[in-house]
Amino acid sequence: DIVMTQSPDSLAVSLGERATINCKSSQSVLYSSNNKNYLAWYQQKPGQPPKLLISWASTRESGVPDRFSGSGSGTDFTLTISSLQAEDVAVYYCQQYYNSLPLTFGGGTKVEIK
Amino acid sequence: EVQLVESGGGLVQPGGSLRLSCAASGFTFSTYWMSWVRQAPGKGLEWLGKIKEDGSEKYYPDSVKGRFTISRDNAKNSLFLQMNSLRDEDTAVYYCARPSGYCGAGYGSCFPFDSWGQGTLVTVSS
C-alpha cells in the first residue's frame, strides 16, 4: 500500500497570510508513461463531504479560487493557500490514485484562523 | 448536476448487518466505476472498495475484505454496500463517491473523486 503522510496535523494562520500543507507518499505516484502525478487534494468543511480542489498534483478544479495551488512531484507534494480567507477553514486531505488497490488518503491537516 | 444520495444508515448492534444504498442521478451511472469511502468520527478518510461499471469486477482493501460487499443496479442507478459482522470500529459516516474518469485496477488507471454524496451515519453499538 502507498502510505500518505501529511504535515502538520494542524496549523493556525492569520487572515490574508499563507498556509502551506505538506504530503509525502511512501512510493512515487509519478506515472512514467504519461509523466503525471496521481495526487489529489480535497477540502472538507464540518458536516460536509470532501470537495476535490486539485488533481494531478497541480490542476485546480473548475471554480476553485486561484489562491489554492498544488505543487510537487514523485513523493513530495504541497498545497498552498496564498492568502487565507475565513471560508478556507477546513480539513485538507491528500490522496494518491496511482495505485488504486488500495486508494489511500493522508491523515488530514486542520486549518484554522490565528 | 451530479447527485449522489446515500441512505440506510442507523444504529446496529455489534455482529449485525446493514445495507447502505446510494442513489445516483445527473450522469450516466452505468459508465462509471463507483466507490465507497468512510470516515470515523473525528478521523480521516478510508476507501472501502470499488465496483466496475457493469459490476463484473470488485475490489476491497484488506480491512473490510470478506465482510463488506459492493453491488450495483444500473437499471435503478443505484449502488449498494452490504456490511456484515459489524464492529464498534465500523462506526462512521459512509460516502459513495464517483471518480472524474475511469478508475480500474492497477497502476496509473484511476482518476480522483469529483463527486461525493452527503454521507449516511452508521453507528455500531450495543
Short mmCIF file of C-alpha atoms in Angstrom, two decimals, chain A residues 27-99:
data_model
loop_
_atom_site.label_atom_id
_atom_site.label_comp_id
_atom_site.label_asym_id
_atom_site.label_seq_id
_atom_site.Cartn_x
_atom_site.Cartn_y
_atom_site.Cartn_z
CA GLN A 27 6.29 5.46 -3.05
CA SER A 28 6.40 7.68 -6.10
CA VAL A 29 2.99 8.48 -7.57
CA LEU A 30 4.51 9.76 -10.80
CA TYR A 31 3.46 7.57 -13.70
CA SER A 32 6.30 7.49 -16.21
CA SER A 33 4.02 6.59 -19.13
CA ASN A 34 2.29 9.97 -19.08
CA ASN A 35 4.50 11.98 -16.70
CA LYS A 36 1.53 12.71 -14.43
CA ASN A 37 1.50 12.74 -10.66
CA TYR A 38 -1.55 10.87 -9.41
CA LEU A 39 -2.10 13.11 -6.40
CA ALA A 40 -5.26 14.96 -5.38
CA TRP A 41 -6.14 17.47 -2.68
CA TYR A 42 -9.55 17.67 -1.02
CA GLN A 43 -11.12 20.23 1.27
CA GLN A 44 -13.64 19.13 3.90
CA LYS A 45 -15.67 21.58 5.93
CA PRO A 46 -17.56 20.46 9.06
CA GLY A 47 -20.61 18.38 8.28
CA GLN A 48 -19.82 18.25 4.57
CA PRO A 49 -18.30 15.65 2.27
CA PRO A 50 -14.84 16.21 0.85
CA LYS A 51 -14.56 18.51 -2.12
CA LEU A 52 -11.97 17.94 -4.83
CA LEU A 53 -9.73 21.00 -5.09
CA ILE A 54 -6.73 19.85 -7.08
CA SER A 55 -5.96 16.83 -9.21
CA TRP A 56 -2.77 15.67 -10.93
CA ALA A 57 -0.86 17.43 -8.13
CA SER A 58 -1.33 20.91 -9.57
CA THR A 59 -4.52 21.18 -11.66
CA ARG A 60 -7.20 23.24 -9.96
CA GLU A 61 -10.77 22.05 -10.39
CA SER A 62 -13.23 24.38 -12.04
CA GLY A 63 -14.44 27.06 -9.64
CA VAL A 64 -11.63 26.64 -7.14
CA PRO A 65 -10.13 30.04 -6.25
CA ASP A 66 -6.65 30.66 -7.58
CA ARG A 67 -5.33 31.25 -4.07
CA PHE A 68 -5.20 27.45 -3.88
CA SER A 69 -2.23 25.88 -5.62
CA GLY A 70 -0.60 22.49 -5.66
CA SER A 71 2.99 21.61 -6.37
CA GLY A 72 5.46 18.78 -6.11
CA SER A 73 6.35 15.58 -7.89
CA GLY A 74 7.24 11.99 -7.16
CA THR A 75 6.81 11.61 -3.42
CA ASP A 76 6.65 15.16 -2.06
CA PHE A 77 3.73 17.49 -2.55
CA THR A 78 2.47 20.80 -1.20
CA LEU A 79 -0.88 22.54 -1.06
CA THR A 80 -0.58 26.29 -0.65
CA ILE A 81 -3.31 28.76 0.22
CA SER A 82 -1.69 32.04 -0.74
CA SER A 83 -3.96 34.35 1.23
CA LEU A 84 -6.11 32.60 3.80
CA GLN A 85 -9.78 33.56 3.85
CA ALA A 86 -12.28 32.79 6.58
CA GLU A 87 -14.09 30.34 4.31
CA ASP A 88 -10.92 28.28 3.92
CA VAL A 89 -11.17 26.94 7.46
CA ALA A 90 -11.41 23.21 6.88
CA VAL A 91 -9.54 19.94 6.97
CA TYR A 92 -7.45 19.22 3.90
CA TYR A 93 -6.60 15.73 2.67
CA CYS A 94 -4.21 14.47 0.05
CA GLN A 95 -4.95 11.26 -1.83
CA GLN A 96 -2.95 9.10 -4.17
CA TYR A 97 -4.74 7.38 -7.02
CA TYR A 98 -1.64 6.00 -8.74
CA ASN A 99 -2.11 2.59 -7.19
#
